[in-house]
Amino acid sequence: MTDLASLENDLMTAVAAASDEAALEAVRVGALGKKGSVSALLATLGKMAPDERKTAGAAINALKDKVSEALGARRDVLKAAALDARLAAETVDVTLATRESPAEAGRIHPLSQVFDELTAIFADMGFSIAEGPDIETDDLNFTKLNFPLGHPAREMHDTFFFNPKPDGERMLLRTHTSPVQVRTMLAQKPPIRVICPGRTYRIDSDATHTPQFHQVEGLVIDKGSHLGHLRWILEEFCKAFFEVDQVKMRFRPSFFPFTEPSLEVDIQCNRQGGEIRFGEGEDWLEILGCGMVHPNVIRNCGLDPDIYQGFAWGMGIDRIAMLKYGISDLRQFFEADVRWQAHYGFRPLDLPTLAGGLSS
Ligand code: 2NL
């Protein structure tokens, strides 16, 4: 019986040690197969005396059952492990690999941001955006706009002129975006509602002037457009742009060759605490010039001033961008310093909208 016990011990060890189903099958054949160790023991029963056969038979059959049961249990374990291994090895990754994030994230320049804000605000009021060339004719930049010959702006020291062409015409870098409005009036029939943002050029250079700067002008021409409409538009613009619920405005008389009457507009602000806040306080800040379009300009642009009238305004984009975003020196806009851009710039997909917030 010690032989049986040690055989049982060997077989159980072999079953436990079988690391896959093939190894386990080899153990089964070695024990229970035709020439297996347990089968060989069972074959000895026939030659035994009945008494001996009774006890030995029971013991050998018990061993056989025990080994069968252990083989079955071990097979279940190995089958489950094999299935787990297959499941782990055969997984299908249905996700797309993410793209590597850029080493450095770009930023939207504050001037581009303000261009987009202006577009959102005025598009909401039904304005179109009009653009024109930076290189203009003297006629569109000055003559059509009622600048008299000999006006200081027409002099070499204020305006960048190109060398005269053979026919004597002098092209120039536009000194304001007004020629875009002139082009609009020449090309379209009223009603006209446009804003014209863009680059402008004057010979001027110090802490508050750069030779190239940015303007946005607006123009409304219809049969009954008047300063009351202008006032409302500018008030809506100021509230939306400076992101305040109310802002007081003040109109002062002024002069421009292309408007009559001409006005300058100040908005209410608070300068206490080294920071300007709009829509509160007792101080005033000039933000734009405006007026009723001069009848000569309307006529010069092919419209009858006895039928059509309207208003226009103009402001410096650099200036309002500096005011809104607390930028102290105009020249920083033009330096292309990436560290400055990282601080003052905007995230590429945060497009300004009236519903989602202009600058948040
Ligand atoms: C300012 C003042 C202004 C205009 C621009 C304009 C354009 C046409 C006709 C009449 Cl086509 N006016 N533009 C009118 C008033 C003022 O700009 O201080 N800009 C920075």
CSV table of C-alpha atoms and ligand atoms in Angstrom, one decimal:
chain,number,residue,atom,x,y,z
A,1,MET,CA,0.0,0.0,0.0
A,2,THR,CA,2.9,2.3,0.5
A,3,ASP,CA,3.6,1.8,-3.2
A,4,LEU,CA,0.0,3.0,-4.0
A,5,ALA,CA,0.4,6.0,-1.7
A,6,SER,CA,3.7,7.0,-3.3
A,7,LEU,CA,2.2,6.4,-6.8
A,8,GLU,CA,-0.7,8.6,-5.8
A,9,ASN,CA,1.7,11.2,-4.5
A,10,ASP,CA,3.8,11.1,-7.8
A,11,LEU,CA,0.7,11.4,-10.0
A,12,MET,CA,-0.8,14.3,-8.0
A,13,THR,CA,2.5,16.1,-8.2
A,14,ALA,CA,2.7,15.5,-12.0
A,15,VAL,CA,-0.9,16.7,-12.5
A,16,ALA,CA,-0.2,19.9,-10.5
A,17,ALA,CA,3.0,20.5,-12.4
A,18,ALA,CA,1.5,20.1,-15.9
A,19,SER,CA,1.7,23.6,-17.3
A,20,ASP,CA,-0.5,23.1,-20.4
A,21,GLU,CA,-3.1,20.7,-21.7
A,22,ALA,CA,-0.6,18.7,-23.8
A,23,ALA,CA,1.5,18.0,-20.6
A,24,LEU,CA,-1.6,17.1,-18.7
A,25,GLU,CA,-2.6,14.6,-21.5
A,26,ALA,CA,0.8,13.0,-21.2
A,27,VAL,CA,0.2,12.6,-17.4
A,28,ARG,CA,-3.2,11.1,-18.1
A,29,VAL,CA,-1.8,8.6,-20.7
A,30,GLY,CA,1.0,7.7,-18.3
A,31,ALA,CA,-1.5,6.9,-15.5
A,32,LEU,CA,-4.8,5.8,-17.1
A,33,GLY,CA,-3.8,4.9,-20.7
A,34,LYS,CA,-3.6,1.3,-21.8
A,35,LYS,CA,0.0,1.0,-20.6
A,36,GLY,CA,-0.4,3.5,-17.8
A,37,SER,CA,0.7,3.0,-14.2
A,38,VAL,CA,-2.8,2.8,-12.7
A,39,SER,CA,-4.1,0.6,-15.6
A,40,ALA,CA,-1.2,-1.7,-15.0
A,41,LEU,CA,-2.2,-2.0,-11.3
A,42,LEU,CA,-5.8,-2.7,-12.3
A,43,ALA,CA,-4.5,-5.5,-14.6
A,44,THR,CA,-2.9,-7.2,-11.5
A,45,LEU,CA,-6.3,-7.7,-9.9
A,46,GLY,CA,-7.3,-10.7,-12.0
A,47,LYS,CA,-4.4,-12.7,-10.6
A,48,MET,CA,-5.2,-12.0,-7.0
A,49,ALA,CA,-7.0,-14.1,-4.5
A,50,PRO,CA,-10.7,-12.9,-4.0
A,51,ASP,CA,-9.9,-11.5,-0.5
A,52,GLU,CA,-6.9,-9.6,-1.6
A,53,ARG,CA,-8.7,-8.5,-4.7
A,54,LYS,CA,-11.5,-7.0,-2.7
A,55,THR,CA,-9.3,-4.6,-0.6
A,56,ALA,CA,-6.7,-4.0,-3.4
A,57,GLY,CA,-9.5,-3.4,-5.9
A,58,ALA,CA,-11.2,-0.8,-3.8
A,59,ALA,CA,-7.8,1.0,-3.1
A,60,ILE,CA,-6.7,1.0,-6.8
A,61,ASN,CA,-10.1,2.1,-8.0
A,62,ALA,CA,-10.1,4.9,-5.4
A,63,LEU,CA,-6.7,5.9,-6.7
A,64,LYS,CA,-8.0,5.8,-10.3
A,65,ASP,CA,-11.1,8.0,-9.3
A,66,LYS,CA,-8.8,10.4,-7.4
A,67,VAL,CA,-6.4,10.8,-10.3
A,68,SER,CA,-9.3,11.2,-12.8
A,69,GLU,CA,-10.8,13.9,-10.7
A,70,ALA,CA,-7.5,15.7,-10.3
A,71,LEU,CA,-6.9,15.5,-14.1
A,72,GLY,CA,-10.4,17.0,-14.7
A,73,ALA,CA,-9.9,19.8,-12.2
A,74,ARG,CA,-6.5,20.6,-13.6
A,75,ARG,CA,-7.8,20.6,-17.2
A,76,ASP,CA,-10.5,23.1,-16.2
A,77,VAL,CA,-7.8,25.4,-14.7
A,78,LEU,CA,-5.5,25.1,-17.7
A,79,LYS,CA,-8.4,25.6,-20.2
A,80,ALA,CA,-9.5,28.8,-18.3
A,81,ALA,CA,-5.9,30.1,-18.2
A,82,ALA,CA,-5.5,29.3,-21.9
A,83,LEU,CA,-8.7,31.3,-22.7
A,84,ASP,CA,-7.6,34.2,-20.6
A,85,ALA,CA,-4.2,34.3,-22.4
A,86,ARG,CA,-6.0,34.2,-25.8
A,87,LEU,CA,-8.3,37.0,-24.8
A,88,ALA,CA,-5.5,39.1,-23.6
A,89,ALA,CA,-3.4,38.4,-26.7
A,90,GLU,CA,-6.2,38.8,-29.2
A,91,THR,CA,-7.7,42.1,-28.1
A,92,VAL,CA,-8.6,44.5,-30.9
A,93,ASP,CA,-7.7,48.2,-30.2
A,94,VAL,CA,-10.5,50.2,-31.9
A,95,THR,CA,-9.2,53.6,-30.8
A,96,LEU,CA,-7.1,55.9,-33.0
A,97,ALA,CA,-3.7,56.8,-31.7
A,98,THR,CA,-3.7,60.5,-30.5
A,99,ARG,CA,-1.5,62.8,-32.4
A,100,GLU,CA,1.5,64.0,-30.6
A,101,SER,CA,0.9,67.5,-29.1
A,102,PRO,CA,3.0,70.3,-30.6
A,103,ALA,CA,6.3,71.1,-28.8
A,104,GLU,CA,5.1,74.7,-28.5
A,105,ALA,CA,1.5,75.9,-28.7
A,106,GLY,CA,0.9,79.0,-30.9
A,107,ARG,CA,-1.1,82.0,-29.8
A,108,ILE,CA,-3.5,84.3,-31.6
A,109,HIS,CA,-2.0,87.9,-31.6
A,110,PRO,CA,-4.2,90.3,-29.5
A,111,LEU,CA,-4.7,92.4,-32.7
A,112,SER,CA,-6.0,89.4,-34.6
A,113,GLN,CA,-8.2,88.7,-31.5
A,114,VAL,CA,-9.6,92.2,-31.6
A,115,PHE,CA,-10.2,91.9,-35.4
A,116,ASP,CA,-12.3,88.8,-34.7
A,117,GLU,CA,-14.1,90.5,-31.9
A,118,LEU,CA,-15.0,93.5,-34.1
A,119,THR,CA,-16.2,91.1,-36.8
A,120,ALA,CA,-18.4,89.2,-34.3
A,121,ILE,CA,-20.0,92.4,-32.9
A,122,PHE,CA,-20.7,94.2,-36.2
A,123,ALA,CA,-21.8,91.1,-38.0
A,124,ASP,CA,-24.4,90.7,-35.3
A,125,MET,CA,-25.7,94.2,-36.1
A,126,GLY,CA,-26.0,93.3,-39.8
A,127,PHE,CA,-22.7,94.8,-41.1
A,128,SER,CA,-20.5,93.2,-43.8
A,129,ILE,CA,-16.7,93.2,-43.6
A,130,ALA,CA,-15.0,95.0,-46.5
A,131,GLU,CA,-11.4,94.9,-47.4
A,132,GLY,CA,-9.2,96.7,-49.9
A,133,PRO,CA,-5.6,97.1,-51.0
A,134,ASP,CA,-2.9,98.6,-48.8
A,135,ILE,CA,-1.4,100.4,-51.8
A,136,GLU,CA,-4.0,103.0,-53.0
A,137,THR,CA,-4.4,105.8,-55.4
A,138,ASP,CA,-4.2,109.4,-54.3
A,139,ASP,CA,-7.7,109.8,-55.7
A,140,LEU,CA,-9.3,107.1,-53.5
A,141,ASN,CA,-7.2,107.9,-50.4
A,142,PHE,CA,-7.6,111.7,-50.5
A,143,THR,CA,-9.4,113.4,-53.5
A,144,LYS,CA,-12.7,111.4,-53.3
A,145,LEU,CA,-12.7,112.0,-49.5
A,146,ASN,CA,-12.9,115.8,-49.9
A,147,PHE,CA,-9.3,116.5,-48.9
A,148,PRO,CA,-8.4,119.8,-50.4
A,149,LEU,CA,-5.2,120.0,-52.5
A,150,GLY,CA,-2.5,121.2,-50.1
A,151,HIS,CA,-3.9,119.5,-47.1
A,152,PRO,CA,-1.0,118.5,-44.7
A,153,ALA,CA,-1.9,114.8,-45.0
A,154,ARG,CA,-1.1,115.0,-48.7
A,155,GLU,CA,2.5,116.0,-48.0
A,156,MET,CA,5.5,113.8,-48.3
A,157,HIS,CA,6.3,114.0,-44.6
A,158,ASP,CA,3.1,112.5,-43.5
A,159,THR,CA,2.3,109.9,-46.2
A,160,PHE,CA,4.4,107.1,-47.8
A,161,PHE,CA,4.3,107.9,-51.5
A,162,PHE,CA,5.7,105.6,-54.2
A,163,ASN,CA,7.7,107.1,-57.1
A,164,PRO,CA,5.3,108.7,-59.7
A,165,LYS,CA,4.3,106.6,-62.7
A,166,PRO,CA,5.1,107.8,-66.2
A,167,ASP,CA,1.6,109.4,-66.4
A,168,GLY,CA,2.4,111.3,-63.2
A,169,GLU,CA,0.1,109.3,-60.9
A,170,ARG,CA,1.5,108.7,-57.4
A,171,MET,CA,0.4,105.6,-55.6
A,172,LEU,CA,0.6,105.6,-51.8
A,173,LEU,CA,0.3,103.4,-48.7
A,174,ARG,CA,-3.3,104.2,-47.5
A,175,THR,CA,-3.3,106.5,-44.5
A,176,HIS,CA,-6.7,105.3,-43.3
A,177,THR,CA,-9.2,102.5,-44.4
A,178,SER,CA,-11.6,105.1,-45.8
A,179,PRO,CA,-10.7,104.2,-49.4
A,180,VAL,CA,-12.3,100.8,-48.8
A,181,GLN,CA,-15.6,102.6,-48.0
A,182,VAL,CA,-15.2,104.8,-51.1
A,183,ARG,CA,-14.7,101.6,-53.1
A,184,THR,CA,-17.8,100.1,-51.5
A,185,MET,CA,-20.0,103.1,-52.4
A,186,LEU,CA,-18.7,103.1,-55.9
A,187,ALA,CA,-19.5,99.4,-56.3
A,188,GLN,CA,-22.7,98.9,-54.3
A,189,LYS,CA,-26.1,100.6,-54.2
A,190,PRO,CA,-27.4,101.7,-50.8
A,191,PRO,CA,-28.4,100.6,-48.2
A,192,ILE,CA,-24.8,100.1,-47.2
A,193,ARG,CA,-23.6,98.8,-43.9
A,194,VAL,CA,-19.9,97.9,-43.8
A,195,ILE,CA,-17.0,97.9,-41.5
A,196,CYS,CA,-13.5,98.1,-42.9
A,197,PRO,CA,-10.7,96.8,-40.7
A,198,GLY,CA,-7.1,96.8,-41.9
A,199,ARG,CA,-3.6,98.0,-42.0
A,200,THR,CA,-2.8,101.7,-42.4
A,201,TYR,CA,0.4,103.7,-42.8
A,202,ARG,CA,1.7,107.1,-41.8
A,203,ILE,CA,5.1,108.6,-41.3
A,204,ASP,CA,5.1,108.7,-37.6
A,205,SER,CA,7.2,106.8,-35.0
A,206,ASP,CA,7.3,107.1,-31.2
A,207,ALA,CA,5.9,105.3,-28.1
A,208,THR,CA,2.3,105.8,-29.2
A,209,HIS,CA,2.8,105.8,-33.1
A,210,THR,CA,4.1,103.2,-35.4
A,211,PRO,CA,4.6,103.8,-39.1
A,212,GLN,CA,2.2,100.9,-39.7
A,213,PHE,CA,-0.9,100.6,-37.5
A,214,HIS,CA,-4.5,99.3,-37.7
A,215,GLN,CA,-7.9,101.0,-38.1
A,216,VAL,CA,-11.5,100.0,-38.3
A,217,GLU,CA,-13.9,102.3,-40.0
A,218,GLY,CA,-17.6,101.9,-40.3
A,219,LEU,CA,-20.0,103.3,-42.9
A,220,VAL,CA,-23.8,103.3,-43.1
A,221,ILE,CA,-25.5,104.9,-46.2
A,222,ASP,CA,-29.3,104.9,-46.7
A,223,LYS,CA,-32.1,107.4,-47.2
A,224,GLY,CA,-32.8,108.3,-43.6
A,225,SER,CA,-29.7,107.3,-41.6
A,226,HIS,CA,-28.8,109.8,-38.9
A,227,LEU,CA,-26.6,110.5,-35.9
A,228,GLY,CA,-29.2,108.9,-33.6
A,229,HIS,CA,-28.6,105.6,-35.3
A,230,LEU,CA,-24.8,106.1,-35.1
A,231,ARG,CA,-25.1,106.8,-31.4
A,232,TRP,CA,-27.0,103.5,-30.8
A,233,ILE,CA,-24.5,101.5,-32.9
A,234,LEU,CA,-21.5,103.0,-31.0
A,235,GLU,CA,-23.1,102.4,-27.7
A,236,GLU,CA,-23.9,98.7,-28.5
A,237,PHE,CA,-20.4,98.4,-29.8
A,238,CYS,CA,-18.8,99.8,-26.7
A,239,LYS,CA,-20.9,97.6,-24.3
A,240,ALA,CA,-20.1,94.5,-26.4
A,241,PHE,CA,-16.4,95.2,-26.9
A,242,PHE,CA,-15.6,96.2,-23.3
A,243,GLU,CA,-17.9,93.5,-22.0
A,244,VAL,CA,-19.9,95.8,-19.7
A,245,ASP,CA,-23.7,96.3,-19.2
A,246,GLN,CA,-23.7,100.0,-19.7
A,247,VAL,CA,-21.3,102.8,-20.7
A,248,LYS,CA,-21.9,106.6,-20.8
A,249,MET,CA,-20.7,108.3,-24.0
A,250,ARG,CA,-19.9,112.0,-24.7
A,251,PHE,CA,-19.9,113.6,-28.2
A,252,ARG,CA,-17.7,116.6,-28.8
A,253,PRO,CA,-17.6,118.7,-32.0
A,254,SER,CA,-14.6,118.1,-34.2
A,255,PHE,CA,-13.4,118.4,-37.8
A,256,PHE,CA,-12.6,115.9,-40.6
A,257,PRO,CA,-12.7,116.8,-44.3
A,258,PHE,CA,-14.9,113.8,-45.1
A,259,THR,CA,-17.7,114.4,-42.5
A,260,GLU,CA,-20.0,117.3,-41.7
A,261,PRO,CA,-20.8,117.6,-38.8
A,262,SER,CA,-17.8,115.8,-37.3
A,263,LEU,CA,-17.7,114.6,-33.8
A,264,GLU,CA,-15.2,113.0,-31.4
A,265,VAL,CA,-16.5,110.4,-28.9
A,266,ASP,CA,-15.4,109.8,-25.4
A,267,ILE,CA,-16.5,107.0,-23.1
A,268,GLN,CA,-16.9,106.9,-19.4
A,269,CYS,CA,-14.1,105.2,-17.5
A,270,ASN,CA,-12.5,104.9,-14.1
A,271,ARG,CA,-8.7,105.4,-14.0
A,272,GLN,CA,-8.3,104.8,-10.2
A,273,GLY,CA,-5.9,102.0,-9.2
A,274,GLY,CA,-3.6,102.2,-12.2
A,275,GLU,CA,-6.0,100.3,-14.4
A,276,ILE,CA,-8.7,101.6,-16.7
A,277,ARG,CA,-12.2,100.2,-16.2
A,278,PHE,CA,-15.1,101.1,-18.6
A,279,GLY,CA,-18.7,101.7,-17.8
A,280,GLU,CA,-18.0,103.2,-14.4
A,281,GLY,CA,-16.2,106.2,-12.9
A,282,GLU,CA,-16.0,110.0,-13.6
A,283,ASP,CA,-13.2,110.1,-16.2
A,284,TRP,CA,-13.5,110.3,-20.0
A,285,LEU,CA,-11.4,108.6,-22.7
A,286,GLU,CA,-11.5,109.5,-26.4
A,287,ILE,CA,-12.0,106.4,-28.5
A,288,LEU,CA,-13.1,107.4,-32.0
A,289,GLY,CA,-14.0,110.1,-34.5
A,290,CYS,CA,-17.2,110.1,-36.5
A,291,GLY,CA,-19.7,112.2,-38.4
A,292,MET,CA,-22.3,112.5,-41.1
A,293,VAL,CA,-20.6,111.7,-44.5
A,294,HIS,CA,-19.9,115.0,-46.3
A,295,PRO,CA,-22.3,115.5,-49.3
A,296,ASN,CA,-19.2,116.0,-51.5
A,297,VAL,CA,-18.0,112.5,-50.6
A,298,ILE,CA,-21.4,111.0,-51.4
A,299,ARG,CA,-21.4,112.8,-54.7
A,300,ASN,CA,-17.7,111.8,-55.4
A,301,CYS,CA,-18.7,108.2,-54.9
A,302,GLY,CA,-21.5,108.3,-57.5
A,303,LEU,CA,-24.5,108.8,-55.2
A,304,ASP,CA,-26.9,111.7,-55.1
A,305,PRO,CA,-26.6,113.5,-51.7
A,306,ASP,CA,-30.1,114.8,-52.1
A,307,ILE,CA,-31.3,111.2,-51.9
A,308,TYR,CA,-28.7,109.4,-49.8
A,309,GLN,CA,-27.1,110.3,-46.5
A,310,GLY,CA,-25.3,108.4,-43.8
A,311,PHE,CA,-22.6,108.4,-41.2
A,312,ALA,CA,-19.1,107.0,-40.7
A,313,TRP,CA,-16.7,106.5,-37.9
A,314,GLY,CA,-13.1,105.5,-37.5
A,315,MET,CA,-10.9,104.2,-34.7
A,316,GLY,CA,-7.5,102.8,-34.0
A,317,ILE,CA,-7.6,99.1,-33.4
A,318,ASP,CA,-4.2,99.1,-31.8
A,319,ARG,CA,-5.4,101.7,-29.3
A,320,ILE,CA,-8.6,99.9,-28.3
A,321,ALA,CA,-6.7,96.6,-28.1
A,322,MET,CA,-4.2,98.2,-25.7
A,323,LEU,CA,-7.0,99.6,-23.6
A,324,LYS,CA,-8.9,96.4,-23.4
A,325,TYR,CA,-6.0,94.1,-22.8
A,326,GLY,CA,-3.8,96.4,-20.6
A,327,ILE,CA,-0.9,96.6,-23.1
A,328,SER,CA,1.3,99.6,-22.2
A,329,ASP,CA,3.5,100.1,-25.3
A,330,LEU,CA,2.2,100.1,-28.8
A,331,ARG,CA,5.5,98.9,-30.2
A,332,GLN,CA,5.1,95.5,-28.4
A,333,PHE,CA,2.5,94.6,-31.0
A,334,PHE,CA,5.1,94.6,-33.8
A,335,GLU,CA,8.0,92.9,-32.1
A,336,ALA,CA,6.9,89.3,-32.6
A,337,ASP,CA,8.4,88.3,-29.3
A,338,VAL,CA,7.0,84.8,-28.6
A,339,ARG,CA,7.3,85.2,-24.8
A,340,TRP,CA,5.1,88.3,-25.1
A,341,GLN,CA,2.7,86.4,-27.3
A,342,ALA,CA,2.5,83.5,-24.8
A,343,HIS,CA,1.4,86.1,-22.2
A,344,TYR,CA,-0.9,88.4,-24.2
A,345,GLY,CA,-2.0,86.0,-27.0
A,346,PHE,CA,-5.2,83.9,-27.2
A,347,ARG,CA,-5.8,80.2,-27.6
A,348,PRO,CA,-6.2,79.2,-31.3
A,349,LEU,CA,-9.7,77.6,-31.0
A,350,ASP,CA,-11.2,80.2,-28.6
A,351,LEU,CA,-13.0,82.1,-31.3
A,352,PRO,CA,-14.7,85.2,-30.0
A,353,THR,CA,-18.5,85.0,-30.3
A,354,LEU,CA,-21.2,87.1,-28.7
A,355,ALA,CA,-23.0,84.1,-27.2
A,356,GLY,CA,-19.8,82.4,-25.9
A,357,GLY,CA,-18.1,85.5,-24.7
A,358,LEU,CA,-15.6,87.7,-26.7
A,359,SER,CA,-12.5,87.3,-24.7
A,360,SER,CA,-13.1,84.4,-22.3
B,1,2NL,C1,-10.5,108.9,-36.5
B,1,2NL,C2,-11.6,109.4,-37.3
B,1,2NL,C3,-13.1,108.9,-39.1
B,1,2NL,C4,-14.4,108.5,-41.0
B,1,2NL,C5,-13.3,108.2,-40.2
B,1,2NL,C6,-15.2,108.2,-43.3
B,1,2NL,C7,-15.2,107.4,-44.4
B,1,2NL,C8,-15.9,107.8,-45.5
B,1,2NL,C9,-16.7,108.9,-45.5
B,1,2NL,C10,-16.7,109.7,-44.3
B,1,2NL,CL1,-15.8,106.9,-46.9
B,1,2NL,N1,-16.0,109.3,-43.2
B,1,2NL,N2,-14.5,107.8,-42.2
B,1,2NL,C11,-15.3,109.5,-40.6
B,1,2NL,C12,-15.1,110.1,-39.4
B,1,2NL,C13,-14.0,109.9,-38.6
B,1,2NL,O1,-12.0,108.6,-38.3
B,1,2NL,O2,-10.1,109.5,-35.5
B,1,2NL,N3,-10.0,107.7,-36.8
B,1,2NL,C14,-8.9,107.2,-36.1
